[in-house]
């Protein structure tokens, strides 16, 4: 288990400035857990008990309105540590967290985590740097919602889901197992549900995607990427800024034009 914890520690920005001795001590304080698909890890405003590093699987962090409408705040994939929290007297989780797949995580209690930060304050430098780096995402979202068409916003959203939830499928396509309904997708891209549905149907007729029962099959990811690039939006920088700089899992050099 320690080797799995160390691998996660070495690849995540939180721990970038720690000496190897500190990383080893941190790994010693972790334990391994398996979380079933669909299980709730924590609920909004619960007292924080644990900090998690994802060995495999994934999680969705979301908030819910009083009438039950859900809005995803963040998708967490393998390699990530979460959550961020404010160091108040009784820190609490922001949002609800549910496992989107059967997942393996390394876990450290918040008490041990805070004690570790007292002993090795370089941890807080890493936490700060990772938090500030997310500013690229915030600025990118503002640019998308302010200056770009709904087609572009939806293309970037699907590319983001592909990076986090996508799995390779036959014929250079990718399947996204999605828990987002069309109302939530519309909210996240700033468009009307009917218009989002119309674009998805248009892309399905063109063979770009295939709408399936449990998600989307992205048959031409290069179309979505080219559409975003041609708009002038720096999609690679935007996608790379999410959660430690993950990159798109596919390489595109086809000369395909989104105008086709």
Coordinates of N, CA and C in Angstrom, one line a residue:
X1 N 0.8 -1.2 0.0 CA 0.0 0.0 0.0 C 0.9 1.3 0.0
X2 N 2.0 1.2 0.8 CA 2.8 2.4 0.8 C 3.3 2.8 -0.5
X3 N 3.6 1.9 -1.4 CA 4.1 2.2 -2.7 C 3.1 2.9 -3.5
X4 N 1.8 2.5 -3.4 CA 0.7 3.2 -4.1 C 0.5 4.6 -3.6
X5 N 0.6 4.8 -2.3 CA 0.5 6.1 -1.7 C 1.7 7.0 -2.2
X6 N 2.9 6.5 -2.2 CA 4.0 7.3 -2.6 C 3.9 7.7 -4.1
X7 N 3.4 6.8 -4.9 CA 3.3 7.1 -6.3 C 2.3 8.3 -6.5
X8 N 1.2 8.3 -5.8 CA 0.3 9.4 -5.8 C 0.9 10.7 -5.3
X9 N 1.7 10.5 -4.2 CA 2.3 11.7 -3.6 C 3.3 12.3 -4.5
X10 N 4.1 11.5 -5.2 CA 5.2 12.1 -6.1 C 4.6 12.8 -7.3
X11 N 3.4 12.4 -7.7 CA 2.8 13.0 -9.0 C 1.9 14.2 -8.7
X12 N 1.6 14.6 -7.5 CA 0.6 15.6 -7.2 C 1.3 16.8 -6.6
X13 N 0.8 18.0 -7.1 CA 1.4 19.3 -6.8 C 1.4 19.6 -5.3
X14 N 0.4 19.1 -4.5 CA 0.4 19.4 -3.1 C 1.7 19.0 -2.4
X15 N 2.4 18.0 -2.9 CA 3.6 17.5 -2.2 C 4.9 17.8 -2.9
X16 N 4.8 18.7 -3.9 CA 5.9 19.0 -4.7 C 7.2 19.5 -4.0
X17 N 6.9 20.3 -2.9 CA 8.1 20.9 -2.2 C 8.5 20.2 -1.0
X18 N 8.0 19.0 -0.8 CA 8.4 18.2 0.4 C 9.6 17.4 0.2
X19 N 10.5 17.2 1.2 CA 11.6 16.3 1.0 C 11.1 14.8 1.0
X20 N 11.9 14.0 0.5 CA 11.6 12.5 0.4 C 11.2 12.0 1.8
X21 N 11.9 12.4 2.8 CA 11.6 11.9 4.2 C 10.2 12.2 4.6
X22 N 9.7 13.4 4.2 CA 8.4 13.9 4.6 C 7.4 13.0 3.8
X23 N 7.6 12.8 2.5 CA 6.7 12.1 1.7 C 6.6 10.6 2.2
X24 N 7.7 10.1 2.7 CA 7.6 8.7 3.2 C 6.8 8.7 4.5
X25 N 6.9 9.7 5.4 CA 6.2 9.7 6.6 C 4.7 9.9 6.3
X26 N 4.4 10.7 5.3 CA 3.0 10.9 4.9 C 2.4 9.6 4.4
X27 N 3.1 8.9 3.6 CA 2.6 7.6 3.0 C 2.4 6.6 4.2
X28 N 3.2 6.6 5.2 CA 3.0 5.7 6.3 C 1.7 6.0 7.1
X29 N 1.2 7.2 7.0 CA 0.0 7.5 7.7 C -1.3 7.2 6.9
X30 N -1.1 6.8 5.6 CA -2.2 6.5 4.8 C -2.7 5.0 4.9
X31 N -3.9 4.8 4.5 CA -4.4 3.4 4.4 C -5.2 3.3 3.1
X32 N -5.4 2.1 2.7 CA -6.1 1.8 1.4 C -7.6 1.4 1.7
X33 N -8.4 1.9 0.8 CA -9.9 1.6 0.9 C -10.4 1.4 -0.5
X34 N -11.5 0.6 -0.6 CA -12.2 0.4 -1.9 C -13.6 1.0 -1.7
X35 N -14.0 1.8 -2.6 CA -15.3 2.4 -2.6 C -16.2 1.9 -3.7
X36 N -17.3 1.4 -3.4 CA -18.2 0.8 -4.5 C -18.8 1.9 -5.4
X37 N -19.0 1.5 -6.6 CA -19.7 2.5 -7.5 C -21.0 2.9 -7.0
X38 N -21.2 4.2 -7.0 CA -22.5 4.8 -6.5 C -22.5 5.1 -5.1
X39 N -21.5 4.7 -4.3 CA -21.4 5.0 -2.9 C -21.1 6.5 -2.6
X40 N -21.8 7.0 -1.6 CA -21.5 8.4 -1.2 C -20.3 8.5 -0.3
X41 N -19.3 9.2 -0.6 CA -18.1 9.3 0.2 C -18.3 10.3 1.3
X42 N -19.0 11.5 1.0 CA -19.4 12.4 2.0 C -20.5 13.3 1.5
X43 N -21.1 14.1 2.4 CA -22.2 15.0 2.0 C -21.8 16.4 2.3
X44 N -22.5 17.3 1.6 CA -22.3 18.7 1.8 C -22.4 19.1 3.3
X45 N -21.4 19.9 3.8 CA -21.4 20.4 5.1 C -21.1 19.3 6.2
X46 N -20.8 18.1 5.8 CA -20.3 17.1 6.8 C -18.9 17.6 7.3
X47 N -18.7 17.3 8.6 CA -17.3 17.6 9.1 C -16.3 16.8 8.3
X48 N -15.2 17.4 8.0 CA -14.2 16.7 7.2 C -13.5 15.6 8.1
X49 N -13.5 14.4 7.6 CA -12.8 13.3 8.4 C -11.5 12.9 7.7
X50 N -11.6 12.8 6.4 CA -10.4 12.2 5.6 C -10.1 13.1 4.4
X51 N -8.9 12.9 4.0 CA -8.4 13.4 2.7 C -8.1 12.2 1.8
X52 N -8.4 12.3 0.5 CA -8.3 11.1 -0.3 C -7.4 11.3 -1.5
X53 N -6.7 10.2 -1.9 CA -5.9 10.2 -3.1 C -6.5 9.0 -3.9
X54 N -6.7 9.3 -5.2 CA -7.4 8.3 -6.0 C -6.4 7.4 -6.8
X55 N -6.4 6.1 -6.4 CA -5.5 5.1 -7.1 C -6.1 4.7 -8.4
X56 N -7.4 4.4 -8.4 CA -8.1 4.0 -9.6 C -9.6 4.4 -9.4
X57 N -10.3 4.5 -10.5 CA -11.7 4.9 -10.4 C -12.0 6.3 -10.6
X58 N -13.0 6.9 -10.0 CA -13.3 8.3 -10.1 C -14.5 8.7 -9.2
X59 N -14.6 10.0 -9.0 CA -15.6 10.6 -8.2 C -16.2 11.8 -8.8
X60 N -17.5 12.1 -8.4 CA -18.1 13.3 -8.8 C -18.5 14.1 -7.6
X61 N -18.1 15.4 -7.6 CA -18.5 16.3 -6.5 C -19.5 17.2 -7.0
X62 N -20.7 17.3 -6.3 CA -21.8 18.1 -6.8 C -22.6 18.8 -5.7
X63 N -23.4 19.8 -6.1 CA -24.3 20.4 -5.1 C -25.7 20.1 -5.7
X64 N -26.7 20.2 -4.8 CA -28.1 20.0 -5.2 C -28.9 21.1 -4.7
X65 N -29.9 21.5 -5.5 CA -30.8 22.6 -5.1 C -31.9 22.0 -4.2
X66 N -32.7 22.8 -3.6 CA -33.8 22.3 -2.7 C -34.8 21.4 -3.4
X67 N -35.0 21.6 -4.8 CA -35.9 20.8 -5.5 C -35.2 19.6 -6.1
X68 N -34.0 19.3 -5.8 CA -33.3 18.1 -6.2 C -32.5 18.2 -7.4
X69 N -32.4 19.4 -8.1 CA -31.5 19.5 -9.3 C -30.1 19.5 -8.9
X70 N -29.3 18.7 -9.6 CA -27.9 18.6 -9.3 C -27.0 19.3 -10.3
X71 N -25.9 19.9 -9.7 CA -24.9 20.6 -10.6 C -23.5 20.0 -10.2
X72 N -22.8 19.4 -11.2 CA -21.5 18.9 -10.9 C -20.5 20.1 -10.8
X73 N -19.7 20.0 -9.7 CA -18.7 21.0 -9.5 C -17.3 20.6 -10.0
X74 N -17.1 19.3 -9.9 CA -15.8 18.7 -10.2 C -15.8 17.2 -10.4
X75 N -15.1 16.7 -11.4 CA -14.9 15.3 -11.6 C -13.5 15.0 -11.2
X76 N -13.3 14.0 -10.4 CA -12.0 13.6 -9.8 C -11.6 12.3 -10.4
X77 N -10.5 12.2 -11.1 CA -10.0 11.0 -11.7 C -8.8 10.5 -11.0
X78 N -8.3 9.3 -11.4 CA -7.2 8.6 -10.8 C -6.0 9.6 -10.9
X79 N -5.2 9.6 -9.8 CA -4.0 10.5 -9.7 C -4.2 11.7 -8.9
X80 N -5.5 12.0 -8.6 CA -5.8 13.3 -7.9 C -5.9 13.0 -6.4
X81 N -5.7 14.1 -5.6 CA -6.0 14.2 -4.2 C -7.1 15.2 -4.0
X82 N -8.0 15.0 -3.1 CA -9.1 15.9 -2.8 C -9.6 15.7 -1.4
X83 N -10.4 16.6 -0.8 CA -10.8 17.9 -1.4 C -9.9 19.0 -0.8
X84 N -10.0 20.2 -1.4 CA -9.5 21.4 -0.8 C -10.5 21.8 0.3
X85 N -10.0 22.4 1.4 CA -10.9 22.8 2.4 C -10.3 24.0 3.2
X86 N -11.1 24.8 3.8 CA -10.6 26.0 4.6 C -10.2 25.5 6.0
X87 N -9.1 25.9 6.5 CA -8.6 25.5 7.8 C -9.3 26.2 8.9
X88 N -10.6 26.1 9.0 CA -11.3 26.7 10.1 C -11.4 25.7 11.3
X89 N -12.0 26.2 12.4 CA -12.0 25.4 13.6 C -12.6 24.0 13.4
X90 N -13.7 23.9 12.7 CA -14.3 22.7 12.3 C -14.5 22.6 10.8
X91 N -13.4 22.2 10.1 CA -13.6 22.2 8.6 C -14.6 21.3 8.1
X92 N -15.3 21.7 7.0 CA -16.4 20.9 6.5 C -16.2 20.7 5.0
X93 N -16.8 19.6 4.5 CA -16.8 19.4 3.0 C -17.7 20.3 2.3
X94 N -17.3 20.8 1.1 CA -18.1 21.6 0.3 C -18.6 20.7 -0.9
X95 N -19.9 20.5 -0.9 CA -20.5 19.6 -2.0 C -20.6 18.2 -1.5
X96 N -21.4 17.4 -2.3 CA -21.5 16.0 -2.1 C -20.6 15.2 -3.0
X97 N -20.1 14.1 -2.5 CA -19.1 13.3 -3.3 C -19.6 11.9 -3.5
X98 N -19.7 11.4 -4.7 CA -20.2 10.1 -5.0 C -19.2 9.4 -5.9
X99 N -19.0 8.1 -5.8 CA -18.1 7.3 -6.6 C -18.8 7.0 -7.9
X100 N -18.1 7.4 -9.0 CA -18.7 7.1 -10.4 C -18.3 5.7 -10.9
X101 N -17.3 5.1 -10.3 CA -16.8 3.8 -10.6 C -16.4 3.1 -9.3
X102 N -16.3 1.8 -9.3 CA -15.7 1.1 -8.2 C -14.2 1.6 -8.1
X103 N -13.9 2.2 -7.0 CA -12.6 3.0 -6.9 C -11.8 2.6 -5.7
X104 N -10.5 2.7 -5.9 CA -9.5 2.4 -4.8 C -8.8 3.7 -4.5
X105 N -8.8 4.0 -3.2 CA -8.3 5.3 -2.7 C -7.3 5.0 -1.6
X106 N -6.3 5.9 -1.4 CA -5.6 6.0 -0.2 C -6.1 7.1 0.7
X107 N -6.2 6.9 2.0 CA -6.9 7.8 2.9 C -6.0 8.2 4.0
X108 N -6.1 9.5 4.4 CA -5.4 10.0 5.6 C -6.4 10.8 6.4
X109 N -6.4 10.7 7.7 CA -7.3 11.4 8.5 C -6.9 12.9 8.4
X110 N -7.9 13.8 8.6 CA -7.7 15.2 8.5 C -6.8 15.6 9.7
X111 N -6.9 14.9 10.8 CA -6.1 15.2 12.0 C -4.6 15.0 11.6
X112 N -4.3 13.8 11.0 CA -2.9 13.5 10.6 C -2.5 14.5 9.5
X113 N -3.4 14.8 8.6 CA -3.0 15.7 7.5 C -2.6 17.1 8.1
X114 N -3.4 17.7 9.0 CA -3.0 19.0 9.6 C -1.8 18.9 10.4
X115 N -1.6 17.8 11.2 CA -0.4 17.6 12.0 C 0.8 17.5 11.1
X116 N 0.7 16.9 9.9 CA 1.7 16.8 9.0 C 2.1 18.2 8.4
X117 N 1.1 19.0 8.2 CA 1.4 20.4 7.7 C 2.1 21.2 8.8
X118 N 1.8 21.0 10.0 CA 2.6 21.7 11.1 C 4.0 21.3 11.1
X119 N 4.3 20.0 10.9 CA 5.7 19.5 10.9 C 6.4 19.8 9.7
X120 N 5.7 19.8 8.5 CA 6.4 20.2 7.2 C 5.5 21.2 6.5
X121 N 5.7 22.5 6.9 CA 4.8 23.6 6.3 C 5.0 23.7 4.8
X122 N 6.0 23.1 4.2 CA 6.1 23.1 2.7 C 4.9 22.5 2.0
X123 N 4.1 21.7 2.8 CA 2.9 21.2 2.2 C 1.9 22.3 1.8
X124 N 1.9 23.4 2.6 CA 1.0 24.5 2.3 C 1.4 25.3 1.1
X125 N 2.7 25.3 0.8 CA 3.1 25.9 -0.4 C 2.6 25.2 -1.6
X126 N 2.7 23.8 -1.5 CA 2.1 23.0 -2.6 C 0.6 23.2 -2.8
X127 N -0.1 23.2 -1.6 CA -1.5 23.4 -1.7 C -1.9 24.8 -2.3
X128 N -1.1 25.8 -1.9 CA -1.4 27.1 -2.5 C -1.1 27.2 -4.0
X129 N 0.0 26.6 -4.4 CA 0.3 26.6 -5.8 C -0.7 25.9 -6.7
X130 N -1.2 24.7 -6.2 CA -2.2 24.0 -6.9 C -3.5 24.7 -7.0
X131 N -3.9 25.4 -5.9 CA -5.1 26.2 -5.9 C -5.0 27.3 -6.8
X132 N -3.9 28.1 -6.8 CA -3.7 29.2 -7.7 C -3.7 28.8 -9.2
X133 N -3.1 27.6 -9.5 CA -3.1 27.2 -10.8 C -4.4 27.0 -11.5
X134 N -5.4 26.8 -10.6 CA -6.8 26.6 -11.1 C -7.4 27.9 -11.7
X135 N -6.7 29.0 -11.5 CA -7.1 30.3 -12.0 C -7.2 30.3 -13.5
X136 N -6.4 29.4 -14.2 CA -6.5 29.3 -15.6 C -7.8 28.7 -16.0
X137 N -8.3 27.8 -15.2 CA -9.6 27.2 -15.5 C -10.7 28.2 -15.3
X138 N -10.6 29.0 -14.2 CA -11.7 30.1 -14.0 C -11.7 31.1 -15.1
X139 N -10.5 31.6 -15.5 CA -10.5 32.5 -16.6 C -11.0 31.9 -17.9
X140 N -10.6 30.6 -18.1 CA -11.1 30.0 -19.3 C -12.6 29.8 -19.4
X141 N -13.2 29.5 -18.2 CA -14.6 29.4 -18.2 C -15.3 30.7 -18.5
X142 N -14.7 31.8 -17.9 CA -15.3 33.1 -18.2 C -15.2 33.5 -19.6
X143 N -14.0 33.2 -20.3 CA -13.9 33.4 -21.7 C -14.9 32.6 -22.5
X144 N -15.0 31.3 -22.2 CA -15.9 30.5 -22.9 C -17.4 31.0 -22.9
X145 N -17.8 31.3 -21.7 CA -19.2 31.8 -21.5 C -19.5 33.2 -22.1
X146 N -18.4 34.0 -22.2 CA -18.6 35.4 -22.6 C -18.4 35.5 -24.1
X147 N -17.4 34.8 -24.7 CA -17.0 35.2 -26.1 C -17.3 34.1 -27.1
X148 N -17.6 32.9 -26.7 CA -17.7 31.8 -27.6 C -19.1 31.2 -27.8
X149 N -19.4 30.7 -28.9 CA -20.7 30.1 -29.2 C -21.0 28.9 -28.4
X150 N -22.3 28.6 -28.4 CA -22.7 27.4 -27.6 C -22.1 26.1 -28.2
X151 N -21.9 26.1 -29.5 CA -21.3 24.9 -30.1 C -19.9 24.7 -29.5
X152 N -19.1 25.8 -29.4 CA -17.8 25.7 -28.9 C -17.8 25.3 -27.4
X153 N -18.7 25.9 -26.6 CA -18.7 25.6 -25.2 C -19.1 24.2 -25.0
X154 N -20.0 23.6 -25.8 CA -20.4 22.2 -25.6 C -19.3 21.3 -26.1
X155 N -18.5 21.7 -27.1 CA -17.4 20.9 -27.6 C -16.3 20.8 -26.5
X156 N -16.0 21.9 -25.9 CA -15.0 21.9 -24.8 C -15.5 21.1 -23.6
X157 N -16.7 21.2 -23.3 CA -17.3 20.4 -22.2 C -17.2 18.9 -22.4
X158 N -17.5 18.5 -23.7 CA -17.4 17.1 -24.0 C -15.9 16.6 -24.0
X159 N -15.0 17.5 -24.4 CA -13.6 17.1 -24.4 C -13.1 16.9 -22.9
X160 N -13.6 17.8 -22.1 CA -13.3 17.7 -20.7 C -13.8 16.4 -20.1
X161 N -15.0 16.0 -20.4 CA -15.6 14.8 -19.9 C -14.8 13.6 -20.5
X162 N -14.3 13.7 -21.7 CA -13.5 12.7 -22.3 C -12.2 12.4 -21.6
X163 N -11.6 13.5 -21.1 CA -10.3 13.4 -20.4 C -10.6 12.7 -19.1
X164 N -11.7 13.1 -18.4 CA -11.9 12.6 -17.0 C -12.6 11.2 -17.0
X165 N -13.6 11.0 -17.8 CA -14.4 9.8 -17.8 C -14.3 8.9 -19.0
X166 N -13.6 9.4 -20.0 CA -13.6 8.6 -21.3 C -12.7 7.4 -21.2
X167 N -13.2 6.4 -21.9 CA -12.5 5.1 -22.1 C -12.4 4.8 -23.6
X168 N -11.3 4.2 -24.0 CA -11.1 3.9 -25.4 C -12.1 2.9 -25.9
X169 N -12.7 3.2 -27.1 CA -13.6 2.3 -27.7 C -13.1 2.0 -29.1
X170 N -13.7 1.0 -29.8 CA -13.2 0.6 -31.1 C -13.2 1.7 -32.1
X171 N -12.3 1.7 -33.1 CA -12.3 2.7 -34.2 C -11.8 4.1 -33.8
X172 N -10.9 4.2 -32.8 CA -10.4 5.5 -32.4 C -11.5 6.4 -31.8
X173 N -12.5 5.8 -31.2 CA -13.6 6.5 -30.6 C -13.4 6.4 -29.1
X174 N -14.2 7.1 -28.3 CA -14.1 7.1 -26.9 C -15.6 7.1 -26.3
X175 N -15.8 6.4 -25.2 CA -17.1 6.3 -24.6 C -17.0 7.1 -23.3
X176 N -18.0 8.0 -23.1 CA -18.1 8.7 -21.9 C -19.3 8.2 -21.1
X177 N -19.1 7.6 -20.0 CA -20.2 7.2 -19.1 C -20.6 8.4 -18.4
X178 N -21.8 8.9 -18.7 CA -22.2 10.2 -18.1 C -23.3 10.1 -17.1
X179 N -23.2 10.8 -16.0 CA -24.2 10.9 -15.0 C -25.0 12.3 -15.2
X180 N -24.6 13.1 -16.2 CA -25.2 14.4 -16.3 C -26.4 14.3 -17.2
X181 N -27.5 14.9 -16.8 CA -28.7 14.9 -17.7 C -28.6 16.2 -18.5
X182 N -29.5 16.3 -19.5 CA -29.3 17.4 -20.4 C -29.6 18.8 -19.8
X183 N -30.4 18.8 -18.7 CA -30.6 20.0 -18.0 C -29.3 20.5 -17.3
X184 N -28.6 19.5 -16.7 CA -27.3 19.9 -16.1 C -26.3 20.3 -17.1
X185 N -26.2 19.6 -18.2 CA -25.3 20.0 -19.3 C -25.5 21.4 -19.8
X186 N -26.8 21.7 -19.9 CA -27.2 23.1 -20.4 C -26.8 24.1 -19.4
X187 N -26.9 23.8 -18.1 CA -26.5 24.8 -17.1 C -25.0 25.0 -17.1
X188 N -24.2 23.9 -17.3 CA -22.8 24.0 -17.3 C -22.2 24.7 -18.5
X189 N -22.9 24.7 -19.6 CA -22.4 25.4 -20.8 C -23.1 26.7 -21.1
X190 N -24.1 27.0 -20.2 CA -24.7 28.3 -20.3 C -25.7 28.4 -21.5
X191 N -26.4 27.4 -21.8 CA -27.3 27.4 -22.9 C -28.7 26.8 -22.5
X192 N -29.7 27.0 -23.4 CA -31.0 26.4 -23.2 C -30.9 24.9 -23.4
X193 N -31.7 24.1 -22.7 CA -31.7 22.7 -22.8 C -32.1 22.3 -24.2
X194 N -33.1 22.9 -24.8 CA -33.5 22.6 -26.1 C -32.4 22.8 -27.2
X195 N -31.7 23.9 -27.0 CA -30.6 24.2 -28.0 C -29.5 23.2 -27.8
X196 N -29.1 22.8 -26.6 CA -28.1 21.8 -26.4 C -28.5 20.5 -27.0
X197 N -29.7 20.1 -26.8 CA -30.2 18.9 -27.4 C -30.2 18.9 -28.9
X198 N -30.5 20.1 -29.5 CA -30.4 20.2 -30.9 C -29.0 20.0 -31.5
X199 N -28.0 20.6 -30.8 CA -26.6 20.5 -31.2 C -26.2 19.0 -31.1
X200 N -26.5 18.4 -30.0 CA -26.1 16.9 -29.8 C -26.8 16.1 -30.9
X201 N -28.0 16.3 -31.3 CA -28.7 15.6 -32.3 C -28.0 15.8 -33.7
X202 N -27.7 17.1 -33.9 CA -27.0 17.5 -35.2 C -25.6 16.7 -35.3
X203 N -24.9 16.7 -34.2 CA -23.6 16.0 -34.2 C -23.8 14.5 -34.3
X204 N -24.9 14.0 -33.8 CA -25.2 12.5 -34.0 C -25.4 12.2 -35.4
X205 N -26.2 13.1 -36.1 CA -26.5 12.9 -37.5 C -25.3 12.9 -38.4
X206 N -24.3 13.8 -37.9 CA -23.0 13.9 -38.7 C -22.0 12.9 -38.3
X207 N -22.3 12.0 -37.4 CA -21.4 10.9 -37.0 C -20.3 11.4 -36.1
X208 N -20.5 12.5 -35.5 CA -19.5 13.0 -34.5 C -19.6 12.3 -33.2
X209 N -20.8 12.1 -32.8 CA -21.1 11.4 -31.5 C -22.2 10.4 -31.8
X210 N -22.4 9.5 -30.8 CA -23.6 8.6 -30.8 C -24.1 8.6 -29.4
X211 N -25.4 9.0 -29.3 CA -26.0 9.1 -28.0 C -26.5 7.7 -27.6
X212 N -26.0 7.2 -26.5 CA -26.3 5.8 -26.0 C -27.0 5.9 -24.7
X213 N -27.5 4.8 -24.2 CA -28.3 4.7 -23.0 C -27.6 5.2 -21.8
X214 N -26.3 4.9 -21.6 CA -25.6 5.2 -20.4 C -24.5 6.2 -20.7
X215 N -24.5 6.9 -21.8 CA -23.5 7.9 -22.0 C -23.4 8.3 -23.5
X216 N -22.2 8.8 -23.9 CA -22.0 9.3 -25.2 C -20.8 8.5 -25.8
X217 N -20.9 8.1 -27.0 CA -19.7 7.6 -27.8 C -19.2 8.7 -28.7
X218 N -18.0 9.2 -28.4 CA -17.4 10.3 -29.2 C -16.7 9.6 -30.3
X219 N -17.3 9.7 -31.5 CA -16.7 9.0 -32.7 C -15.7 9.8 -33.4
X220 N -15.8 11.1 -33.3 CA -14.8 12.0 -34.0 C -14.4 13.1 -33.0
X221 N -13.5 12.7 -32.0 CA -13.0 13.7 -31.1 C -12.3 14.8 -31.8
X222 N -11.7 14.5 -32.9 CA -10.9 15.5 -33.7 C -11.8 16.7 -34.1
X223 N -13.1 16.4 -34.4 CA -14.0 17.4 -34.8 C -14.2 18.4 -33.6
X224 N -14.4 17.9 -32.4 CA -14.6 18.8 -31.3 C -13.4 19.6 -31.0
X225 N -12.2 19.0 -31.1 CA -11.0 19.7 -30.8 C -10.7 20.8 -31.8
X226 N -11.0 20.5 -33.1 CA -10.7 21.4 -34.2 C -11.8 22.6 -34.1
X227 N -13.0 22.3 -33.7 CA -14.0 23.3 -33.5 C -13.6 24.3 -32.5
X228 N -13.1 23.8 -31.4 CA -12.6 24.7 -30.3 C -11.4 25.5 -30.7
X229 N -10.4 24.8 -31.4 CA -9.2 25.5 -31.8 C -9.5 26.6 -32.8
X230 N -10.4 26.3 -33.8 CA -10.7 27.3 -34.8 C -11.4 28.5 -34.3
X231 N -12.0 28.4 -33.1 CA -12.7 29.5 -32.5 C -11.7 30.5 -31.8
X232 N -10.5 30.1 -31.7 CA -9.5 30.9 -31.0 C -9.3 30.6 -29.6
X233 N -10.1 29.7 -29.0 CA -10.0 29.3 -27.6 C -8.8 28.4 -27.5
X234 N -8.0 28.6 -26.4 CA -6.8 27.8 -26.2 C -7.2 26.5 -25.4
X235 N -7.8 25.6 -26.1 CA -8.4 24.4 -25.5 C -7.3 23.6 -24.8
X236 N -6.1 23.4 -25.3 CA -5.1 22.6 -24.7 C -4.7 23.1 -23.3
X237 N -4.5 24.5 -23.3 CA -4.1 25.1 -22.0 C -5.2 24.9 -21.0
X238 N -6.5 25.1 -21.4 CA -7.6 25.0 -20.5 C -7.8 23.6 -20.0
X239 N -7.7 22.6 -20.8 CA -7.8 21.2 -20.4 C -6.6 20.8 -19.5
X240 N -5.5 21.3 -19.9 CA -4.3 21.0 -19.1 C -4.2 21.6 -17.7
X241 N -5.0 22.6 -17.5 CA -5.0 23.3 -16.2 C -5.8 22.6 -15.1
X242 N -6.7 21.7 -15.5 CA -7.6 21.0 -14.6 C -6.8 20.0 -13.8
X243 N -6.9 20.1 -12.5 CA -6.4 19.1 -11.6 C -5.1 18.5 -11.9
X244 N -4.1 19.4 -11.8 CA -2.7 18.9 -11.9 C -2.2 18.8 -13.3
X245 N -2.9 19.3 -14.3 CA -2.4 19.3 -15.7 C -2.6 18.1 -16.5
X246 N -3.7 17.4 -16.3 CA -4.0 16.3 -17.1 C -4.1 16.7 -18.6
X247 N -3.7 15.8 -19.5 CA -3.7 16.1 -20.9 C -4.8 15.2 -21.6
X248 N -5.2 15.6 -22.7 CA -6.1 14.8 -23.5 C -5.5 13.4 -23.8
X249 N -6.3 12.4 -23.7 CA -5.7 11.0 -23.9 C -5.5 10.7 -25.4
X250 N -5.9 11.5 -26.3 CA -5.8 11.2 -27.7 C -4.9 12.2 -28.4
X251 N -4.2 11.8 -29.4 CA -3.4 12.7 -30.2 C -4.0 12.8 -31.6
X252 N -4.2 14.1 -32.0 CA -4.9 14.3 -33.3 C -4.0 15.0 -34.3
X253 N -3.8 14.5 -35.4 CA -3.0 15.1 -36.4 C -3.6 14.7 -37.8
X254 N -4.8 14.9 -37.9 CA -5.5 14.3 -39.1 C -5.8 15.4 -40.2
X255 N -5.6 16.7 -39.9 CA -5.9 17.7 -40.8 C -7.4 17.9 -41.0
X256 N -8.2 17.2 -40.1 CA -9.7 17.3 -40.2 C -10.2 18.7 -39.9
X257 N -11.1 19.2 -40.6 CA -11.6 20.6 -40.4 C -13.0 20.5 -39.8
X258 N -13.2 21.3 -38.7 CA -14.5 21.3 -38.1 C -15.6 21.9 -39.0
X259 N -15.2 22.6 -40.0 CA -16.1 23.2 -41.0 C -16.7 22.1 -41.9
X260 N -16.1 20.9 -42.0 CA -16.5 19.9 -42.9 C -17.9 19.4 -42.5

